[in-house]
Coordinates of C-alpha atoms in Angstrom, one line a residue:
M566 CA -16.0 -1.5 -1.2
N567 CA -12.5 -0.2 -0.4
N568 CA -11.0 0.2 3.1
M569 CA -7.7 1.7 4.1
I570 CA -6.2 0.4 7.3
Y571 CA -3.0 1.3 9.1
V572 CA -0.9 -1.8 9.6
K573 CA 2.3 -3.0 11.0
I574 CA 3.7 -5.9 8.9
K575 CA 6.2 -8.3 10.4
S576 CA 7.9 -11.0 8.5
L577 CA 7.7 -14.2 10.5
K578 CA 11.0 -15.4 8.9
T579 CA 13.2 -12.3 9.3
N580 CA 11.4 -10.4 12.1
E581 CA 11.7 -7.3 9.9
T582 CA 8.8 -4.9 10.5
F583 CA 7.5 -1.9 8.7
E584 CA 4.4 0.3 9.0
T585 CA 2.2 1.3 6.1
Y586 CA -1.4 2.0 5.0
L587 CA -2.9 -1.1 3.3
S588 CA -5.8 -1.0 0.9
I589 CA -8.2 -3.9 1.3
H590 CA -10.5 -4.5 -1.6
F591 CA -13.6 -6.6 -1.0
S592 CA -14.5 -7.3 -4.6
L593 CA -15.8 -10.8 -4.0
S594 CA -18.6 -11.9 -1.7
E595 CA -16.3 -14.7 -0.3
N596 CA -14.0 -12.0 0.9
L597 CA -16.8 -10.4 2.8
N598 CA -17.7 -13.8 4.2
A599 CA -14.1 -14.3 5.3
L600 CA -14.2 -10.9 7.0
N601 CA -17.4 -11.8 8.8
T602 CA -15.8 -15.1 10.0
L603 CA -12.8 -13.2 11.3
L604 CA -15.0 -10.7 13.2
E605 CA -17.2 -13.5 14.6
R606 CA -14.1 -15.3 15.9
E607 CA -12.6 -12.1 17.2
I608 CA -9.5 -12.8 15.2
F609 CA -9.6 -9.2 13.8
S610 CA -9.5 -7.6 17.2
S611 CA -6.7 -9.8 18.3
N612 CA -4.6 -8.6 15.4
N613 CA -4.1 -11.8 13.5
I614 CA -5.0 -10.9 10.0
Y615 CA -3.5 -12.5 6.9
V616 CA -3.8 -10.9 3.5
D617 CA -4.8 -12.8 0.5
A618 CA -2.3 -11.6 -2.1
S619 CA -4.3 -13.0 -5.0
S620 CA -7.5 -11.1 -4.5
G621 CA -6.4 -8.2 -2.2
G622 CA -8.9 -9.2 0.4
I623 CA -8.7 -10.5 3.9
L624 CA -8.1 -14.2 4.0
N625 CA -9.6 -16.5 6.6
P626 CA -6.5 -17.7 8.5
Y627 CA -8.1 -21.2 8.8
S628 CA -8.0 -21.5 5.0
S629 CA -4.9 -22.8 3.3
L630 CA -2.1 -20.2 3.1
K631 CA 0.1 -22.4 0.9
K632 CA -1.5 -21.0 -2.3
Q633 CA -0.5 -17.5 -1.3
N634 CA 2.9 -16.2 -2.3
L635 CA 3.3 -12.4 -1.9
Y636 CA 2.3 -12.2 1.8
Q637 CA 3.0 -15.8 2.8
G638 CA 4.8 -15.7 6.2
M639 CA 3.6 -12.2 6.9
M640 CA 1.4 -11.3 9.9
I641 CA -0.6 -8.1 9.6
H642 CA -1.2 -6.1 12.8
V643 CA -4.1 -3.7 12.6
Y644 CA -4.1 -0.5 14.7

């Protein structure tokens, strides 16, 4: 299952922002579970989404972010 979402990405370190389309790939069931968790906690609607750079899926923000490199320190705002 693939989804394209329009996002505004802001670096929490430099405050630099840019807008783009981001492809989210839910190739693993755990990614779907993480998305369900986000929706249940209304984190998705409050625009606090973190991208798991290793799998391309949405990462539960309550999970460890230290293992992620590419998007570490980035907050994804969904419109």
